Amino acid sequence: MASKALPQAVFITPRSSNQCPPKKLGLSTFPSPRSSSLNLNRLSTPRFSSNSFGFHFRPIVVSPKRFFILKAEADSEGELGPDENTEEEETVSEIESEVTLDAEDEAKPPRIPRVKLGDIMGILNKRAIEASEKERPVPDLRTGDIVEIKLEVPENRRRLSVYKGIVISKQNAGIHTTIRVRRIIAGVGVEIVFPVYSPNIKEIKVVNHRKVRRARLYYLRDKLPRLSTFK
Amino acid sequence: MTNTVTLNHLGRSVFGGLGNISSGSLRTSLDSTWNNFLSQQQQRTFIQMRTVLKVVDNSGAKKVMCIQALKGKKGARLGDTIVASVKEAHPNGKVKKGEVVYGVVVRAAMQRGRCDGSEVKFDDNAVVLLDKQGQPRGTRVFGPVPHELRKKKHLKILTLAEHIA
């Protein structure tokens, strides 16, 4: 079966390899000079198998067939010998029926991609982030940024609290993306974790940037307080 | 904080001493010391019995040791009251060494979550001494204090504080 189907596939692949890589067939090479008698003998046999093989082909190699047909009509006399020409015409007739069916499928509206179970959280997170970005755009934050955050505290509703400091880490988790900001306040080091997309945060502003060679700057806890002080 | 520093020194001295041994065994011992070093980021926990805390008011005490956390089975957190014993005191202050006092934790190395999803943690553990009624015994408070005290009704401490974190 496979050997019988071979010659037909073999003649199709040189066309399709230009447009898209041939799938499922390990038929990258074939001996190009073929004796004419061999071809004519082999022609009849793959006929009955061609339909099944072509049908098998259909969902995967739809486009190259169309290209294949155009090209065959364009340079029917150009590069090919007469043997291959006749073979292609026959295969073209067989494929034409299948191609018309494909054309009908394309006329229908394109299928909506089905949402896979694994993607749902990603989609929900993206929606939530977009909703929060509309109200307040979030700047691009990286570790080492010296940042100023204006926060509305439910207990202290009179005015906004301001927090300044260096971002020592950023944890990406969709809507709960957090940044950890460190500062020395009144002689004591304080680290606060802020959820970046929280509605309580009224403003985030990057005032400066310090060159760091790490993603998490936990070493600052052991260093001199001078390195974590920001006016 | 000091744990990581001492282990670093230890690692360096071990490396120096093993300089004459073949490289294979040297690498394995160095790996184990570096593994210990890397896993040394302390997991801060509650304030429980025998925890020594700093006193940040001018009541006269300098260091107290917790003998009981009044709320919480595992220990006290930021904003909770504790019973403590004074271990170190200023020579002439209102509070003497060996006295049993009440205090409220105003700074804790363990992070405390807030209702909006943020977390706050300080670099040290500190208390402000109180009397039985919950009023502070000192007249000044040093360093930052958290918002959590407002909910626990320690408003006097908030007004005395230098900075509200």
Coordinates of C-alpha atoms in Angstrom, one line a residue:
Chain A
M1 CA 0.0 0.0 0.0
A2 CA 2.7 2.4 1.0
S3 CA 4.9 1.5 -2.0
K4 CA 1.9 1.9 -4.3
A5 CA 1.0 5.2 -3.0
L6 CA 4.6 6.3 -3.1
P7 CA 4.9 7.5 -6.7
Q8 CA 1.9 9.7 -6.5
A9 CA 3.1 11.3 -3.3
V10 CA 6.5 11.5 -4.7
F11 CA 5.3 13.7 -7.6
I12 CA 3.3 15.9 -5.3
T13 CA 6.0 16.7 -2.8
P14 CA 8.3 18.7 -5.1
R15 CA 5.4 21.1 -5.5
S16 CA 4.4 21.3 -1.8
S17 CA 7.9 21.6 -0.5
N18 CA 8.1 25.1 -2.0
Q19 CA 5.0 26.3 -0.1
C20 CA 4.9 24.3 3.1
P21 CA 7.0 21.5 4.6
P22 CA 5.5 18.1 3.7
K23 CA 3.8 16.6 6.7
K24 CA 3.6 13.0 7.7
L25 CA 5.6 11.8 4.8
G26 CA 9.2 10.8 5.2
L27 CA 9.6 11.3 1.5
S28 CA 12.2 14.0 1.3
T29 CA 14.2 12.5 -1.5
F30 CA 13.3 10.5 -4.6
P31 CA 15.4 9.6 -7.6
S32 CA 14.6 12.3 -10.1
P33 CA 15.5 10.6 -13.3
R34 CA 12.8 8.0 -13.8
S35 CA 12.4 5.7 -16.7
S36 CA 9.3 6.5 -18.6
S37 CA 8.1 2.9 -18.8
L38 CA 8.2 2.5 -15.1
N39 CA 6.0 5.6 -14.7
L40 CA 3.4 4.3 -17.1
N41 CA 3.2 1.0 -15.4
R42 CA 2.8 2.5 -12.0
L43 CA 0.2 4.9 -13.1
S44 CA -2.7 2.5 -13.2
T45 CA -2.0 0.8 -9.9
P46 CA -2.2 3.8 -7.5
R47 CA -5.4 4.9 -9.0
F48 CA -7.8 3.1 -6.7
S49 CA -5.6 3.9 -3.7
S50 CA -5.3 7.5 -4.6
N51 CA -8.7 8.4 -3.4
S52 CA -8.2 7.0 0.0
F53 CA -4.7 8.5 0.1
G54 CA -5.9 11.8 -1.2
F55 CA -8.7 11.8 1.4
H56 CA -6.2 11.0 4.0
F57 CA -4.2 13.9 2.7
R58 CA -7.0 16.3 2.8
P59 CA -7.2 17.9 6.2
I60 CA -3.4 18.5 6.3
V61 CA -2.3 19.3 2.8
V62 CA -5.2 21.3 1.6
S63 CA -3.4 24.5 0.5
P64 CA -0.4 23.0 -1.3
K65 CA -2.9 21.1 -3.5
R66 CA -4.4 24.4 -4.6
F67 CA -1.0 25.9 -5.3
F68 CA -0.2 22.6 -6.9
I69 CA -3.0 23.0 -9.3
L70 CA -2.2 26.6 -10.2
K71 CA 1.4 25.8 -10.8
A72 CA 0.6 22.8 -12.9
E73 CA -1.6 24.9 -15.2
A74 CA 1.0 27.7 -15.3
D75 CA 4.0 25.7 -16.3
S76 CA 2.5 22.6 -17.7
E77 CA 5.0 22.6 -20.5
G78 CA 7.9 24.2 -18.7
E79 CA 10.1 22.0 -16.6
L80 CA 8.4 18.7 -16.7
G81 CA 8.7 15.8 -19.1
P82 CA 5.6 14.5 -20.8
D83 CA 5.3 11.5 -18.4
E84 CA 5.0 13.6 -15.3
N85 CA 2.7 15.9 -17.1
T86 CA 0.1 13.3 -17.8
E87 CA 0.3 12.0 -14.3
E88 CA -0.3 15.4 -12.9
E89 CA -3.3 16.0 -15.1
E90 CA -4.9 12.8 -13.8
T91 CA -4.2 13.6 -10.2
V92 CA -5.4 17.1 -10.8
S93 CA -8.8 15.8 -11.9
E94 CA -9.1 13.6 -8.9
I95 CA -8.1 16.5 -6.6
E96 CA -10.4 19.0 -8.2
S97 CA -13.4 17.4 -6.7
E98 CA -11.9 17.5 -3.3
V99 CA -10.8 21.1 -3.8
T100 CA -14.3 22.3 -4.6
L101 CA -15.5 20.8 -1.4
D102 CA -12.8 22.8 0.4
A103 CA -13.9 25.9 -1.3
E104 CA -17.4 25.5 0.1
D105 CA -16.0 25.1 3.6
E106 CA -14.1 28.3 3.3
A107 CA -17.2 30.1 2.2
K108 CA -18.8 29.4 5.7
P109 CA -17.8 31.8 8.5
P110 CA -14.4 30.9 10.0
R111 CA -14.7 28.6 13.0
I112 CA -14.3 30.3 16.4
P113 CA -11.4 28.7 18.2
R114 CA -12.5 26.6 21.1
V115 CA -11.3 27.7 24.5
K116 CA -9.2 24.9 26.0
L117 CA -9.5 24.2 29.7
G118 CA -5.9 25.1 30.4
D119 CA -6.2 28.6 29.0
I120 CA -9.1 29.8 31.1
M121 CA -7.1 31.3 34.0
G122 CA -4.8 33.1 31.5
I123 CA -7.8 34.6 29.7
L124 CA -9.5 35.7 32.9
N125 CA -6.3 37.3 34.2
K126 CA -5.8 39.2 31.0
R127 CA -9.3 40.5 31.1
A128 CA -8.9 41.6 34.7
I129 CA -5.6 43.3 33.9
E130 CA -7.2 45.1 31.0
A131 CA -10.0 46.3 33.1
S132 CA -7.6 47.7 35.7
E133 CA -5.4 49.2 33.1
K134 CA -8.3 51.2 31.7
E135 CA -8.8 53.0 35.0
R136 CA -5.1 53.5 35.8
P137 CA -2.3 52.6 33.5
V138 CA 0.6 50.8 35.1
P139 CA 4.1 51.8 34.1
D140 CA 6.7 49.1 33.2
L141 CA 8.3 48.2 36.5
R142 CA 11.6 46.3 36.9
T143 CA 13.8 45.3 39.8
G144 CA 16.1 48.2 40.7
D145 CA 13.6 51.0 40.0
I146 CA 13.2 53.6 42.6
V147 CA 9.5 54.1 42.8
E148 CA 7.0 56.3 44.4
I149 CA 3.6 54.9 45.2
K150 CA 0.5 56.8 46.3
L151 CA -1.8 54.6 48.2
E152 CA -5.3 55.2 49.6
V153 CA -5.7 53.5 52.9
P154 CA -9.2 52.7 54.1
E155 CA -8.4 53.7 57.7
N156 CA -6.7 56.9 56.8
R157 CA -9.1 58.3 54.2
R158 CA -8.2 61.9 54.6
R159 CA -5.1 61.9 52.4
L160 CA -3.0 59.5 50.3
S161 CA 0.0 57.7 51.9
V162 CA 3.2 58.0 49.9
Y163 CA 5.6 55.2 49.8
K164 CA 9.0 55.6 48.2
G165 CA 11.7 53.0 47.9
I166 CA 13.6 50.6 45.6
V167 CA 11.8 47.6 44.0
I168 CA 13.7 44.6 45.3
S169 CA 11.5 42.0 43.6
K170 CA 8.6 41.6 41.2
Q171 CA 6.5 38.5 41.3
N172 CA 4.4 38.0 38.2
A173 CA 1.1 36.3 38.8
G174 CA -1.5 37.8 36.5
I175 CA -3.7 40.1 38.3
H176 CA -1.9 39.6 41.6
T177 CA 1.5 40.8 40.2
T178 CA 3.3 42.3 43.2
I179 CA 6.3 44.4 43.8
R180 CA 8.3 44.5 47.0
V181 CA 9.5 47.9 47.9
R182 CA 12.2 48.5 50.5
R183 CA 13.2 51.7 52.3
I184 CA 14.8 52.8 55.5
I185 CA 12.2 54.8 57.4
A186 CA 13.3 56.6 60.6
G187 CA 16.3 54.3 61.0
V188 CA 14.4 51.0 60.5
G189 CA 14.2 49.0 57.3
V190 CA 10.6 48.5 56.0
E191 CA 9.6 46.2 53.1
I192 CA 6.1 46.4 51.8
V193 CA 4.6 44.2 49.1
F194 CA 2.2 46.0 46.8
P195 CA -0.2 44.3 44.4
V196 CA 0.4 46.4 41.3
Y197 CA -3.2 46.2 40.0
S198 CA -4.9 47.0 43.2
P199 CA -7.6 49.7 43.1
N200 CA -6.2 51.2 46.3
I201 CA -3.1 52.3 44.6
K202 CA -3.7 55.7 43.1
E203 CA -0.4 56.3 41.4
I204 CA 2.9 54.5 40.7
K205 CA 5.7 56.6 39.4
V206 CA 9.2 55.6 38.6
V207 CA 11.5 58.3 39.8
N208 CA 14.9 56.7 39.1
H209 CA 16.6 53.5 38.3
R210 CA 19.6 51.9 39.9
K211 CA 21.7 49.5 37.9
V212 CA 21.4 46.0 39.4
R213 CA 22.6 42.7 38.2
R214 CA 20.0 40.6 39.8
A215 CA 16.2 39.9 39.7
R216 CA 15.8 39.8 43.5
L217 CA 17.8 42.2 45.7
Y218 CA 17.5 40.4 49.0
Y219 CA 21.2 41.1 49.6
L220 CA 20.2 44.7 50.5
R221 CA 18.8 43.4 53.8
D222 CA 22.3 42.6 55.0
K223 CA 24.0 45.7 53.6
L224 CA 24.4 49.1 55.0
P225 CA 21.2 51.1 55.6
R226 CA 22.7 53.8 53.4
L227 CA 22.0 51.7 50.3
S228 CA 18.3 51.5 51.0
T229 CA 17.8 55.1 52.0
F230 CA 15.9 57.3 49.6
K231 CA 15.0 60.9 50.3
Chain B
M1 CA 20.2 38.7 59.6
T2 CA 23.4 37.9 61.3
N3 CA 23.0 34.2 60.6
T4 CA 23.7 34.7 56.9
V5 CA 26.8 36.9 57.6
T6 CA 28.4 34.4 60.0
L7 CA 27.8 31.5 57.7
N8 CA 29.4 33.4 54.9
H9 CA 32.5 33.9 57.0
L10 CA 32.5 30.2 57.9
G11 CA 32.3 29.3 54.3
R12 CA 35.2 31.4 53.4
S13 CA 37.4 30.1 56.2
V14 CA 36.6 26.5 55.3
F15 CA 37.6 27.1 51.7
G16 CA 40.9 28.6 52.8
G17 CA 41.7 25.6 55.0
L18 CA 41.0 23.0 52.4
G19 CA 43.2 24.6 49.8
N20 CA 45.7 21.7 49.7
I21 CA 43.1 18.9 49.3
S22 CA 42.3 17.7 45.7
S23 CA 39.7 19.7 43.8
G24 CA 37.0 16.9 43.9
S25 CA 36.5 16.7 47.6
L26 CA 36.9 20.5 47.8
R27 CA 34.0 21.1 45.4
T28 CA 31.6 18.8 47.3
S29 CA 32.2 20.5 50.7
L30 CA 32.0 23.9 49.1
D31 CA 28.7 22.9 47.5
S32 CA 27.2 21.9 50.8
T33 CA 28.3 25.1 52.5
W34 CA 26.9 27.2 49.6
N35 CA 23.6 25.2 49.8
N36 CA 23.3 26.0 53.4
F37 CA 24.1 29.6 52.7
L38 CA 21.5 29.9 50.0
S39 CA 18.7 28.3 52.1
Q40 CA 19.5 30.7 55.0
Q41 CA 17.0 33.4 54.1
Q42 CA 15.2 33.2 57.4
Q43 CA 11.6 32.3 57.5
R44 CA 10.4 34.8 60.1
T45 CA 7.8 33.5 62.6
F46 CA 5.7 34.7 65.5
I47 CA 6.8 36.4 68.7
Q48 CA 6.6 33.8 71.3
M49 CA 8.1 32.9 74.7
R50 CA 11.7 33.8 75.0
T51 CA 11.7 36.2 72.1
V52 CA 13.8 39.3 72.9
L53 CA 12.3 42.5 71.7
K54 CA 13.6 46.1 71.5
V55 CA 11.7 48.7 73.5
V56 CA 11.1 51.9 71.5
D57 CA 9.6 54.3 74.0
N58 CA 11.2 56.3 76.7
S59 CA 9.8 54.3 79.6
G60 CA 13.2 53.2 80.7
A61 CA 13.5 49.6 79.5
K62 CA 15.8 48.7 76.7
K63 CA 15.2 45.0 76.0
V64 CA 12.3 42.8 77.1
M65 CA 11.8 39.1 76.8
C66 CA 8.3 37.9 75.9
I67 CA 6.8 35.4 78.4
Q68 CA 3.4 35.1 77.0
A69 CA 1.5 36.1 73.8
L70 CA -1.9 37.1 74.9
K71 CA -3.7 36.3 71.7
G72 CA -2.9 33.5 69.3
K73 CA -1.9 30.0 69.9
K74 CA 1.4 30.1 67.9
G75 CA 2.5 33.5 69.1
A76 CA 2.0 37.2 68.7
R77 CA 2.1 39.2 65.5
L78 CA 2.3 42.8 64.5
G79 CA -0.2 44.7 66.6
D80 CA -0.8 42.1 69.3
T81 CA -0.2 42.6 73.0
I82 CA 2.3 40.5 75.0
V83 CA 3.4 40.0 78.5
A84 CA 7.1 40.5 78.9
S85 CA 9.9 40.6 81.4
V86 CA 12.4 43.4 81.4
K87 CA 15.9 42.2 80.7
E88 CA 17.8 45.4 80.3
A89 CA 16.9 48.9 81.4
H90 CA 18.2 52.4 81.7
P91 CA 19.7 53.1 85.1
N92 CA 17.2 55.8 86.0
G93 CA 13.9 55.0 84.4
K94 CA 10.3 54.3 85.3
V95 CA 10.8 50.6 84.6
K96 CA 13.3 48.5 86.4
K97 CA 15.0 45.2 85.4
G98 CA 13.1 42.1 86.2
E99 CA 9.7 43.8 86.1
V100 CA 6.8 42.1 84.4
V101 CA 5.2 44.4 81.9
Y102 CA 2.6 44.5 79.1
G103 CA 3.5 45.7 75.6
V104 CA 2.2 46.0 72.1
V105 CA 4.3 44.8 69.2
V106 CA 4.9 47.7 66.9
R107 CA 7.4 46.2 64.6
A108 CA 7.8 42.6 63.6
A109 CA 10.1 40.8 61.3
M110 CA 7.3 38.5 60.2
Q111 CA 5.2 40.0 57.4
R112 CA 1.6 40.9 58.2
G113 CA -1.0 40.8 55.5
R114 CA -3.4 43.7 55.1
C115 CA -6.9 43.6 53.8
D116 CA -6.0 45.0 50.3
G117 CA -3.5 42.2 49.6
S118 CA -0.4 44.1 50.6
E119 CA 2.1 42.9 53.2
V120 CA 4.4 44.8 55.5
K121 CA 7.5 43.7 57.3
F122 CA 10.1 45.4 59.3
D123 CA 13.7 44.6 59.9
D124 CA 13.5 44.1 63.7
N125 CA 11.1 43.3 66.5
A126 CA 10.0 46.1 68.8
V127 CA 7.4 46.8 71.5
V128 CA 5.9 49.8 73.2
L129 CA 5.2 49.2 76.9
L130 CA 1.7 49.6 78.1
D131 CA -0.1 49.6 81.4
K132 CA -3.0 47.3 82.3
Q133 CA -5.5 49.6 80.7
G134 CA -3.7 49.7 77.4
Q135 CA -2.2 53.2 77.6
P136 CA 1.5 53.7 76.8
R137 CA 3.8 54.1 79.7
G138 CA 6.3 56.3 77.9
T139 CA 5.8 59.7 76.4
R140 CA 7.7 59.3 73.1
V141 CA 7.8 56.6 70.5
F142 CA 10.8 56.1 68.2
G143 CA 10.8 54.7 64.7
P144 CA 7.9 53.9 62.3
V145 CA 4.7 52.2 63.4
P146 CA 2.2 50.4 61.3
H147 CA -1.4 51.2 60.5
E148 CA -2.6 48.1 62.2
L149 CA -2.5 49.9 65.6
R150 CA -5.5 52.0 64.6
K151 CA -7.7 49.0 64.4
K152 CA -6.4 47.7 67.7
K153 CA -7.3 51.1 69.3
H154 CA -3.8 52.2 70.2
L155 CA -4.4 55.7 68.9
K156 CA -2.2 57.4 71.4
I157 CA 0.8 55.5 70.1
L158 CA -0.1 56.6 66.6
T159 CA -0.2 60.2 67.6
L160 CA 3.2 60.0 69.3
A161 CA 4.8 58.1 66.4
E162 CA 7.4 59.7 64.2
H163 CA 6.2 58.0 61.1
I164 CA 3.3 55.7 60.2
A165 CA 4.3 53.0 57.8

